[in-house]
């Protein structure tokens, strides 16, 4: 019994006195190896026994095919068994019976044909293949087998007849390729040429013409190759023309060093093919000219072609600014200054039809690119300045503006060492159409110049214009702090948090708290946390408050700054633990008030309760993490006892359906809920009793 449960346990692990070699172990393993399972061989004593066995097997197979005639696997297994018994006539009979059931089974035909070929019944196999391709002329596998057999027998005329019968059905391209390869193998190039001619009539795709041209290149003459390409261009026409055909034609001429012919072919194709259909052709032509032509010719041809295309596009839709971008970029590559300016001038003249900002977003970049090109490439700074000025005059600043244009204009003036013009531009922008980006860009400019008084003025105007922008308040305070004006920094923060509307108040409070903490004003920081808790009792505030209390050094630690870092004191741990306890009590009282309050909408209040519960869970997890780091086992156990348990609940939705959700049940809530239930029950009983006494008093009076 013990041995069946596994290998025996070795009590004595000391080495044996007699050591066994690895060779001995392997030899013993080989000797003990069990022989593999082999199929039993059936032996027959005489012919009578063999015939009895065969009759029994035939009866089984006949029963199979009788029960399910349409299952070809049963027929093929039956025929295969007869073939193994050397009963070829019987196997042939079975195959014929199966074909009577389903003459369209390709697998059955293949098995039948292969059986005849294995037994060297060539004439039978040929007859079968002839029957098969007559019944199933669209099955390529049968034709391939037929042609292969005839070729292996050395009957090339017969093979050619098979292919001709096959080609009369106009099969796919692979079949024609096989026929051509047959003629190439036996050196019948004229026959292959005729087949190619028929092939391209049935499948007039450009790749097939290219195959024919490569054949002629290998086995024919240059005139024949040109004739093939010419026939292809004529046959395909303008509608079915393909760039691959022209690329192959031009490369062939270049190979023969007929560069003018190749260049004419490229130009002919570029004139007739659309741009979308001639991307590779353009690349090939460019490569050709780089190898065998001059640069000017390439650029002129390509630029003129693309110029026509872009002109068509902008004529069709003058407000297509993307086409203008491409057109201008094309002319920039050409380097013709007059042409570039002409394109830009025509482009910026296409003013958007409406004064909606979404229509101007792409248009405005035409002015930007124009001005940058004049400044950087053309070196005409005065013209660039005029472009910026005209663009600013055109934009309807009362409805919308683009801060990018104002800032680019100011940066342009700074590059020209005209600081007063840059300041004038930004001041005009702030006066006409103030935006946060404009104030930010102007302040960054003055900061680089160390003009802190101007930065103060700009920040004051910024927060006056948009007092809800918390980033502006924070940057303003960072500026004053960098100038070591702590009182001014503190005053800015106080003004900021007193604003009635702020876009991101959490960032502002965090910046204020971090400032006081970094300055070592721990009591002020503590007061800030208390003020923030009066506004919001979010769990993140409580957790941050507790972490702050942990990190507040004691007086002794503040005096001994040079000494090594000491562990967290018990006083700091007690302060942090007190914050956690306050937070938990606050959240627990809030949840209790929500339960006894009358709700107007059950669904929304359920969601609010879930959110409050999740905050409470987060707080307990943070407290538990704190105790695991700094507390004792008792402290950890105390927090763990307050951890909630998960329960599944259901709530009713607006469409009167129900959904399940996970709720948390706190142990403290169970006690308070029980007390509240008892209180409500006692109140109900008192009310009933009090009503009875009043009734008795009235009766006694009567």
mmCIF file of N, CA and C in Angstrom, residues 117-236:
data_model
loop_
_atom_site.group_PDB
_atom_site.id
_atom_site.type_symbol
_atom_site.label_atom_id
_atom_site.label_comp_id
_atom_site.label_asym_id
_atom_site.label_seq_id
_atom_site.Cartn_x
_atom_site.Cartn_y
_atom_site.Cartn_z
ATOM 1 N N UNK A 117 -2.984 3.862 -61.084
ATOM 2 C CA UNK A 117 -1.605 4.169 -61.454
ATOM 3 C C UNK A 117 -0.620 3.331 -60.650
ATOM 4 N N UNK A 118 -0.900 3.068 -59.386
ATOM 5 C CA UNK A 118 -0.006 2.250 -58.565
ATOM 6 C C UNK A 118 0.059 0.810 -59.072
ATOM 7 N N UNK A 119 -1.068 0.320 -59.580
ATOM 8 C CA UNK A 119 -1.098 -1.040 -60.118
ATOM 9 C C UNK A 119 -0.680 -1.094 -61.584
ATOM 10 N N UNK A 120 -0.177 0.056 -62.107
ATOM 11 C CA UNK A 120 0.346 0.162 -63.477
ATOM 12 C C UNK A 120 -0.708 -0.130 -64.551
ATOM 13 N N UNK A 121 -1.962 0.124 -64.224
ATOM 14 C CA UNK A 121 -3.035 0.035 -65.210
ATOM 15 C C UNK A 121 -3.175 1.404 -65.874
ATOM 16 N N UNK A 122 -2.250 1.702 -66.774
ATOM 17 C CA UNK A 122 -2.149 3.034 -67.344
ATOM 18 C C UNK A 122 -3.379 3.381 -68.168
ATOM 19 N N UNK A 123 -3.840 2.440 -68.946
ATOM 20 C CA UNK A 123 -4.979 2.713 -69.790
ATOM 21 C C UNK A 123 -6.226 2.968 -68.947
ATOM 22 N N UNK A 124 -6.397 2.165 -67.883
ATOM 23 C CA UNK A 124 -7.504 2.416 -66.969
ATOM 24 C C UNK A 124 -7.411 3.826 -66.361
ATOM 25 N N UNK A 125 -6.205 4.195 -65.912
ATOM 26 C CA UNK A 125 -6.003 5.522 -65.324
ATOM 27 C C UNK A 125 -6.296 6.624 -66.331
ATOM 28 N N UNK A 126 -5.874 6.438 -67.576
ATOM 29 C CA UNK A 126 -6.137 7.445 -68.606
ATOM 30 C C UNK A 126 -7.636 7.593 -68.855
ATOM 31 N N UNK A 127 -8.333 6.455 -68.911
ATOM 32 C CA UNK A 127 -9.778 6.507 -69.110
ATOM 33 C C UNK A 127 -10.468 7.225 -67.945
ATOM 34 N N UNK A 128 -9.982 6.924 -66.717
ATOM 35 C CA UNK A 128 -10.566 7.577 -65.550
ATOM 36 C C UNK A 128 -10.331 9.084 -65.579
ATOM 37 N N UNK A 129 -9.124 9.485 -65.915
ATOM 38 C CA UNK A 129 -8.830 10.916 -65.985
ATOM 39 C C UNK A 129 -9.668 11.599 -67.056
ATOM 40 N N UNK A 130 -9.866 10.927 -68.172
ATOM 41 C CA UNK A 130 -10.699 11.492 -69.220
ATOM 42 C C UNK A 130 -12.126 11.667 -68.749
ATOM 43 N N UNK A 131 -12.654 10.659 -68.032
ATOM 44 C CA UNK A 131 -14.004 10.765 -67.473
ATOM 45 C C UNK A 131 -14.077 11.890 -66.429
ATOM 46 N N UNK A 132 -13.043 11.965 -65.590
ATOM 47 C CA UNK A 132 -13.054 12.952 -64.499
ATOM 48 C C UNK A 132 -13.063 14.377 -65.030
ATOM 49 N N UNK A 133 -12.187 14.698 -65.968
ATOM 50 C CA UNK A 133 -12.127 16.066 -66.481
ATOM 51 C C UNK A 133 -13.347 16.386 -67.329
ATOM 52 N N UNK A 134 -14.017 15.362 -67.851
ATOM 53 C CA UNK A 134 -15.248 15.618 -68.589
ATOM 54 C C UNK A 134 -16.376 15.998 -67.640
ATOM 55 N N UNK A 135 -16.434 15.299 -66.509
ATOM 56 C CA UNK A 135 -17.472 15.577 -65.516
ATOM 57 C C UNK A 135 -17.148 16.831 -64.712
ATOM 58 N N UNK A 136 -15.880 16.993 -64.365
ATOM 59 C CA UNK A 136 -15.458 18.124 -63.516
ATOM 60 C C UNK A 136 -14.393 18.943 -64.235
ATOM 61 N N UNK A 137 -14.758 19.720 -65.257
ATOM 62 C CA UNK A 137 -13.739 20.458 -66.031
ATOM 63 C C UNK A 137 -13.160 21.655 -65.305
ATOM 64 N N UNK A 138 -13.749 22.065 -64.213
ATOM 65 C CA UNK A 138 -13.264 23.247 -63.494
ATOM 66 C C UNK A 138 -12.359 22.892 -62.319
ATOM 67 N N UNK A 139 -12.075 21.618 -62.127
ATOM 68 C CA UNK A 139 -11.198 21.176 -61.041
ATOM 69 C C UNK A 139 -9.779 21.075 -61.600
ATOM 70 N N UNK A 140 -8.925 22.002 -61.238
ATOM 71 C CA UNK A 140 -7.574 22.060 -61.791
ATOM 72 C C UNK A 140 -6.723 20.878 -61.361
ATOM 73 N N UNK A 141 -6.988 20.323 -60.193
ATOM 74 C CA UNK A 141 -6.182 19.231 -59.683
ATOM 75 C C UNK A 141 -6.229 18.020 -60.601
ATOM 76 N N UNK A 142 -7.389 17.734 -61.166
ATOM 77 C CA UNK A 142 -7.541 16.603 -62.078
ATOM 78 C C UNK A 142 -6.761 16.842 -63.374
ATOM 79 N N UNK A 143 -6.820 18.073 -63.894
ATOM 80 C CA UNK A 143 -6.077 18.400 -65.115
ATOM 81 C C UNK A 143 -4.565 18.307 -64.880
ATOM 82 N N UNK A 144 -4.107 18.817 -63.734
ATOM 83 C CA UNK A 144 -2.684 18.730 -63.417
ATOM 84 C C UNK A 144 -2.227 17.274 -63.367
ATOM 85 N N UNK A 145 -3.017 16.414 -62.754
ATOM 86 C CA UNK A 145 -2.657 14.997 -62.650
ATOM 87 C C UNK A 145 -2.654 14.319 -64.025
ATOM 88 N N UNK A 146 -3.621 14.715 -64.841
ATOM 89 C CA UNK A 146 -3.715 14.154 -66.190
ATOM 90 C C UNK A 146 -2.478 14.539 -67.012
ATOM 91 N N UNK A 147 -2.144 15.797 -67.002
ATOM 92 C CA UNK A 147 -0.991 16.263 -67.767
ATOM 93 C C UNK A 147 0.311 15.677 -67.220
ATOM 94 N N UNK A 148 0.423 15.588 -65.910
ATOM 95 C CA UNK A 148 1.631 15.039 -65.300
ATOM 96 C C UNK A 148 1.830 13.576 -65.709
ATOM 97 N N UNK A 149 0.729 12.791 -65.696
ATOM 98 C CA UNK A 149 0.837 11.378 -66.064
ATOM 99 C C UNK A 149 1.278 11.219 -67.517
ATOM 100 N N UNK A 150 0.686 11.997 -68.408
ATOM 101 C CA UNK A 150 1.041 11.874 -69.814
ATOM 102 C C UNK A 150 2.493 12.280 -70.052
ATOM 103 N N UNK A 151 2.941 13.317 -69.359
ATOM 104 C CA UNK A 151 4.331 13.738 -69.537
ATOM 105 C C UNK A 151 5.298 12.710 -68.970
ATOM 106 N N UNK A 152 4.956 12.110 -67.842
ATOM 107 C CA UNK A 152 5.821 11.085 -67.271
ATOM 108 C C UNK A 152 5.906 9.851 -68.158
ATOM 109 N N UNK A 153 4.852 9.580 -68.898
ATOM 110 C CA UNK A 153 4.865 8.454 -69.836
ATOM 111 C C UNK A 153 5.600 8.797 -71.133
ATOM 112 N N UNK A 154 6.034 10.046 -71.266
ATOM 113 C CA UNK A 154 6.732 10.480 -72.471
ATOM 114 C C UNK A 154 5.828 10.786 -73.635
ATOM 115 N N UNK A 155 4.559 10.905 -73.366
ATOM 116 C CA UNK A 155 3.574 11.194 -74.406
ATOM 117 C C UNK A 155 3.381 12.712 -74.481
ATOM 118 N N UNK A 156 4.333 13.407 -75.094
ATOM 119 C CA UNK A 156 4.280 14.867 -75.157
ATOM 120 C C UNK A 156 3.114 15.351 -76.029
ATOM 121 N N UNK A 157 2.869 14.763 -77.179
ATOM 122 C CA UNK A 157 1.677 15.182 -77.938
ATOM 123 C C UNK A 157 0.386 14.986 -77.147
ATOM 124 N N UNK A 158 0.294 13.844 -76.416
ATOM 125 C CA UNK A 158 -0.883 13.628 -75.583
ATOM 126 C C UNK A 158 -0.989 14.677 -74.485
ATOM 127 N N UNK A 159 0.151 15.041 -73.899
ATOM 128 C CA UNK A 159 0.154 16.100 -72.874
ATOM 129 C C UNK A 159 -0.329 17.413 -73.462
ATOM 130 N N UNK A 160 0.133 17.702 -74.668
ATOM 131 C CA UNK A 160 -0.276 18.937 -75.329
ATOM 132 C C UNK A 160 -1.784 18.932 -75.614
ATOM 133 N N UNK A 161 -2.321 17.767 -75.989
ATOM 134 C CA UNK A 161 -3.763 17.653 -76.213
ATOM 135 C C UNK A 161 -4.551 17.896 -74.924
ATOM 136 N N UNK A 162 -4.026 17.346 -73.803
ATOM 137 C CA UNK A 162 -4.680 17.577 -72.505
ATOM 138 C C UNK A 162 -4.710 19.067 -72.193
ATOM 139 N N UNK A 163 -3.573 19.752 -72.362
ATOM 140 C CA UNK A 163 -3.523 21.185 -72.083
ATOM 141 C C UNK A 163 -4.469 21.963 -72.999
ATOM 142 N N UNK A 164 -4.539 21.552 -74.268
ATOM 143 C CA UNK A 164 -5.431 22.253 -75.176
ATOM 144 C C UNK A 164 -6.886 22.096 -74.749
ATOM 145 N N UNK A 165 -7.265 20.895 -74.348
ATOM 146 C CA UNK A 165 -8.615 20.695 -73.827
ATOM 147 C C UNK A 165 -8.845 21.571 -72.600
ATOM 148 N N UNK A 166 -7.823 21.625 -71.754
ATOM 149 C CA UNK A 166 -7.934 22.420 -70.521
ATOM 150 C C UNK A 166 -8.049 23.907 -70.844
ATOM 151 N N UNK A 167 -7.233 24.417 -71.765
ATOM 152 C CA UNK A 167 -7.249 25.836 -72.082
ATOM 153 C C UNK A 167 -8.556 26.270 -72.720
ATOM 154 N N UNK A 168 -9.274 25.320 -73.351
ATOM 155 C CA UNK A 168 -10.561 25.678 -73.943
ATOM 156 C C UNK A 168 -11.567 26.122 -72.886
ATOM 157 N N UNK A 169 -11.340 25.743 -71.627
ATOM 158 C CA UNK A 169 -12.213 26.167 -70.539
ATOM 159 C C UNK A 169 -11.769 27.492 -69.922
ATOM 160 N N UNK A 170 -10.694 28.097 -70.427
ATOM 161 C CA UNK A 170 -10.161 29.386 -69.944
ATOM 162 C C UNK A 170 -9.912 29.355 -68.432
ATOM 163 N N UNK A 171 -8.985 28.509 -67.997
ATOM 164 C CA UNK A 171 -8.709 28.412 -66.561
ATOM 165 C C UNK A 171 -7.945 29.623 -66.050
ATOM 166 N N UNK A 172 -7.453 29.555 -64.792
ATOM 167 C CA UNK A 172 -6.751 30.681 -64.208
ATOM 168 C C UNK A 172 -5.326 30.787 -64.763
ATOM 169 N N UNK A 173 -4.589 31.793 -64.267
ATOM 170 C CA UNK A 173 -3.274 32.106 -64.821
ATOM 171 C C UNK A 173 -2.264 31.001 -64.572
ATOM 172 N N UNK A 174 -2.375 30.293 -63.453
ATOM 173 C CA UNK A 174 -1.412 29.240 -63.140
ATOM 174 C C UNK A 174 -1.455 28.113 -64.173
ATOM 175 N N UNK A 175 -2.631 27.789 -64.680
ATOM 176 C CA UNK A 175 -2.760 26.735 -65.685
ATOM 177 C C UNK A 175 -2.046 27.128 -66.981
ATOM 178 N N UNK A 176 -2.230 28.372 -67.416
ATOM 179 C CA UNK A 176 -1.544 28.844 -68.619
ATOM 180 C C UNK A 176 -0.025 28.841 -68.414
ATOM 181 N N UNK A 177 0.399 29.225 -67.228
ATOM 182 C CA UNK A 177 1.832 29.213 -66.938
ATOM 183 C C UNK A 177 2.403 27.801 -67.003
ATOM 184 N N UNK A 178 1.638 26.813 -66.563
ATOM 185 C CA UNK A 178 2.088 25.425 -66.635
ATOM 186 C C UNK A 178 2.236 24.969 -68.083
ATOM 187 N N UNK A 179 1.311 25.349 -68.931
ATOM 188 C CA UNK A 179 1.371 25.001 -70.353
ATOM 189 C C UNK A 179 2.602 25.644 -70.995
ATOM 190 N N UNK A 180 2.851 26.896 -70.660
ATOM 191 C CA UNK A 180 4.013 27.591 -71.226
ATOM 192 C C UNK A 180 5.311 26.945 -70.753
ATOM 193 N N UNK A 181 5.364 26.572 -69.477
ATOM 194 C CA UNK A 181 6.565 25.920 -68.958
ATOM 195 C C UNK A 181 6.817 24.583 -69.658
ATOM 196 N N UNK A 182 5.741 23.862 -70.003
ATOM 197 C CA UNK A 182 5.893 22.607 -70.742
ATOM 198 C C UNK A 182 6.585 22.850 -72.081
ATOM 199 N N UNK A 183 6.135 23.839 -72.820
ATOM 200 C CA UNK A 183 6.732 24.120 -74.119
ATOM 201 C C UNK A 183 8.166 24.611 -73.977
ATOM 202 N N UNK A 184 8.440 25.385 -72.909
ATOM 203 C CA UNK A 184 9.809 25.851 -72.688
ATOM 204 C C UNK A 184 10.737 24.694 -72.350
ATOM 205 N N UNK A 185 10.238 23.687 -71.620
ATOM 206 C CA UNK A 185 11.076 22.551 -71.264
ATOM 207 C C UNK A 185 11.539 21.780 -72.494
ATOM 208 N N UNK A 186 10.711 21.741 -73.507
ATOM 209 C CA UNK A 186 11.044 20.983 -74.710
ATOM 210 C C UNK A 186 11.471 21.877 -75.864
ATOM 211 N N UNK A 187 11.763 23.146 -75.603
ATOM 212 C CA UNK A 187 12.330 24.054 -76.584
ATOM 213 C C UNK A 187 11.371 24.512 -77.651
ATOM 214 N N UNK A 188 10.085 24.412 -77.415
ATOM 215 C CA UNK A 188 9.086 24.843 -78.392
ATOM 216 C C UNK A 188 8.709 26.295 -78.096
ATOM 217 N N UNK A 189 9.629 27.213 -78.454
ATOM 218 C CA UNK A 189 9.428 28.618 -78.093
ATOM 219 C C UNK A 189 8.344 29.278 -78.940
ATOM 220 N N UNK A 190 8.211 28.859 -80.175
ATOM 221 C CA UNK A 190 7.164 29.425 -81.017
ATOM 222 C C UNK A 190 5.788 29.024 -80.494
ATOM 223 N N UNK A 191 5.664 27.766 -80.089
ATOM 224 C CA UNK A 191 4.414 27.336 -79.476
ATOM 225 C C UNK A 191 4.127 28.139 -78.189
ATOM 226 N N UNK A 192 5.154 28.346 -77.361
ATOM 227 C CA UNK A 192 4.990 29.128 -76.136
ATOM 228 C C UNK A 192 4.558 30.553 -76.453
ATOM 229 N N UNK A 193 5.128 31.126 -77.526
ATOM 230 C CA UNK A 193 4.754 32.479 -77.941
ATOM 231 C C UNK A 193 3.269 32.546 -78.325
ATOM 232 N N UNK A 194 2.796 31.541 -79.046
ATOM 233 C CA UNK A 194 1.381 31.485 -79.413
ATOM 234 C C UNK A 194 0.486 31.321 -78.179
ATOM 235 N N UNK A 195 0.954 30.523 -77.236
ATOM 236 C CA UNK A 195 0.181 30.358 -75.999
ATOM 237 C C UNK A 195 0.117 31.681 -75.244
ATOM 238 N N UNK A 196 1.233 32.421 -75.182
ATOM 239 C CA UNK A 196 1.226 33.733 -74.534
ATOM 240 C C UNK A 196 0.207 34.669 -75.187
ATOM 241 N N UNK A 197 0.133 34.613 -76.496
ATOM 242 C CA UNK A 197 -0.811 35.469 -77.215
ATOM 243 C C UNK A 197 -2.243 35.153 -76.808
ATOM 244 N N UNK A 198 -2.584 33.861 -76.765
ATOM 245 C CA UNK A 198 -3.919 33.458 -76.312
ATOM 246 C C UNK A 198 -4.110 33.796 -74.838
ATOM 247 N N UNK A 199 -3.046 33.602 -74.039
ATOM 248 C CA UNK A 199 -3.100 33.863 -72.597
ATOM 249 C C UNK A 199 -3.455 35.323 -72.303
ATOM 250 N N UNK A 200 -2.812 36.250 -72.998
ATOM 251 C CA UNK A 200 -3.075 37.673 -72.758
ATOM 252 C C UNK A 200 -4.444 38.111 -73.276
ATOM 253 N N UNK A 201 -5.008 37.360 -74.188
ATOM 254 C CA UNK A 201 -6.368 37.662 -74.627
ATOM 255 C C UNK A 201 -7.380 37.242 -73.574
ATOM 256 N N UNK A 202 -7.128 36.092 -72.910
ATOM 257 C CA UNK A 202 -8.044 35.607 -71.870
ATOM 258 C C UNK A 202 -7.856 36.381 -70.571
ATOM 259 N N UNK A 203 -6.615 36.648 -70.194
ATOM 260 C CA UNK A 203 -6.294 37.378 -68.962
ATOM 261 C C UNK A 203 -5.449 38.602 -69.311
ATOM 262 N N UNK A 204 -6.080 39.698 -69.730
ATOM 263 C CA UNK A 204 -5.313 40.867 -70.186
ATOM 264 C C UNK A 204 -4.808 41.764 -69.064
ATOM 265 N N UNK A 205 -4.316 41.175 -67.977
ATOM 266 C CA UNK A 205 -3.749 41.976 -66.902
ATOM 267 C C UNK A 205 -2.339 42.420 -67.278
ATOM 268 N N UNK A 206 -1.914 43.585 -66.792
ATOM 269 C CA UNK A 206 -0.569 44.077 -67.135
ATOM 270 C C UNK A 206 0.554 43.112 -66.752
ATOM 271 N N UNK A 207 0.415 42.408 -65.617
ATOM 272 C CA UNK A 207 1.494 41.501 -65.212
ATOM 273 C C UNK A 207 1.700 40.361 -66.212
ATOM 274 N N UNK A 208 0.644 39.931 -66.891
ATOM 275 C CA UNK A 208 0.778 38.861 -67.871
ATOM 276 C C UNK A 208 1.521 39.344 -69.118
ATOM 277 N N UNK A 209 1.264 40.598 -69.522
ATOM 278 C CA UNK A 209 2.034 41.172 -70.620
ATOM 279 C C UNK A 209 3.509 41.290 -70.246
ATOM 280 N N UNK A 210 3.762 41.637 -69.010
ATOM 281 C CA UNK A 210 5.150 41.739 -68.551
ATOM 282 C C UNK A 210 5.826 40.364 -68.582
ATOM 283 N N UNK A 211 5.096 39.309 -68.180
ATOM 284 C CA UNK A 211 5.638 37.950 -68.259
ATOM 285 C C UNK A 211 6.002 37.592 -69.705
ATOM 286 N N UNK A 212 5.135 37.954 -70.627
ATOM 287 C CA UNK A 212 5.399 37.682 -72.039
ATOM 288 C C UNK A 212 6.633 38.446 -72.511
ATOM 289 N N UNK A 213 6.741 39.705 -72.084
ATOM 290 C CA UNK A 213 7.909 40.494 -72.492
ATOM 291 C C UNK A 213 9.202 39.913 -71.930
ATOM 292 N N UNK A 214 9.175 39.432 -70.699
ATOM 293 C CA UNK A 214 10.366 38.816 -70.123
ATOM 294 C C UNK A 214 10.719 37.523 -70.835
ATOM 295 N N UNK A 215 9.680 36.780 -71.274
ATOM 296 C CA UNK A 215 9.935 35.574 -72.061
ATOM 297 C C UNK A 215 10.640 35.931 -73.377
ATOM 298 N N UNK A 216 10.144 36.959 -74.045
ATOM 299 C CA UNK A 216 10.755 37.374 -75.293
ATOM 300 C C UNK A 216 12.152 37.934 -75.063
ATOM 301 N N UNK A 217 12.351 38.592 -73.927
ATOM 302 C CA UNK A 217 13.683 39.096 -73.609
ATOM 303 C C UNK A 217 14.686 37.960 -73.439
ATOM 304 N N UNK A 218 14.216 36.821 -72.934
ATOM 305 C CA UNK A 218 15.088 35.688 -72.669
ATOM 306 C C UNK A 218 15.290 34.818 -73.906
ATOM 307 N N UNK A 219 14.241 34.618 -74.674
ATOM 308 C CA UNK A 219 14.312 33.675 -75.787
ATOM 309 C C UNK A 219 14.104 34.327 -77.159
ATOM 310 N N UNK A 220 13.754 35.593 -77.206
ATOM 311 C CA UNK A 220 13.468 36.254 -78.472
ATOM 312 C C UNK A 220 14.432 37.374 -78.768
ATOM 313 N N UNK A 221 13.946 38.384 -79.491
ATOM 314 C CA UNK A 221 14.747 39.533 -79.885
ATOM 315 C C UNK A 221 14.170 40.807 -79.278
ATOM 316 N N UNK A 222 14.933 41.903 -79.390
ATOM 317 C CA UNK A 222 14.480 43.184 -78.860
ATOM 318 C C UNK A 222 13.247 43.695 -79.589
ATOM 319 N N UNK A 223 13.175 43.426 -80.892
ATOM 320 C CA UNK A 223 12.001 43.858 -81.641
ATOM 321 C C UNK A 223 10.745 43.149 -81.152
ATOM 322 N N UNK A 224 10.885 41.866 -80.834
ATOM 323 C CA UNK A 224 9.730 41.137 -80.314
ATOM 324 C C UNK A 224 9.303 41.685 -78.944
ATOM 325 N N UNK A 225 10.264 42.047 -78.113
ATOM 326 C CA UNK A 225 9.933 42.632 -76.798
ATOM 327 C C UNK A 225 9.177 43.937 -76.978
ATOM 328 N N UNK A 226 9.687 44.800 -77.871
ATOM 329 C CA UNK A 226 9.009 46.080 -78.113
ATOM 330 C C UNK A 226 7.619 45.857 -78.701
ATOM 331 N N UNK A 227 7.488 44.851 -79.537
ATOM 332 C CA UNK A 227 6.184 44.539 -80.109
ATOM 333 C C UNK A 227 5.195 44.116 -79.026
ATOM 334 N N UNK A 228 5.683 43.327 -78.070
ATOM 335 C CA UNK A 228 4.820 42.891 -76.964
ATOM 336 C C UNK A 228 4.373 44.091 -76.136
ATOM 337 N N UNK A 229 5.311 44.963 -75.757
ATOM 338 C CA UNK A 229 4.946 46.140 -74.967
ATOM 339 C C UNK A 229 3.998 47.059 -75.741
ATOM 340 N N UNK A 230 4.257 47.237 -77.021
ATOM 341 C CA UNK A 230 3.370 48.067 -77.821
ATOM 342 C C UNK A 230 1.972 47.484 -77.915
ATOM 343 N N UNK A 231 1.895 46.176 -78.106
ATOM 344 C CA UNK A 231 0.582 45.528 -78.138
ATOM 345 C C UNK A 231 -0.140 45.681 -76.807
ATOM 346 N N UNK A 232 0.616 45.606 -75.709
ATOM 347 C CA UNK A 232 0.012 45.758 -74.385
ATOM 348 C C UNK A 232 -0.572 47.149 -74.195
ATOM 349 N N UNK A 233 0.188 48.187 -74.569
ATOM 350 C CA UNK A 233 -0.306 49.562 -74.427
ATOM 351 C C UNK A 233 -1.544 49.774 -75.281
ATOM 352 N N UNK A 234 -1.540 49.219 -76.489
ATOM 353 C CA UNK A 234 -2.686 49.368 -77.377
ATOM 354 C C UNK A 234 -3.895 48.599 -76.872
ATOM 355 N N UNK A 235 -3.667 47.397 -76.356
ATOM 356 C CA UNK A 235 -4.777 46.568 -75.901
ATOM 357 C C UNK A 235 -5.400 47.107 -74.614
ATOM 358 N N UNK A 236 -4.588 47.576 -73.685
ATOM 359 C CA UNK A 236 -5.108 48.055 -72.395
ATOM 360 C C UNK A 236 -5.808 49.399 -72.529
#
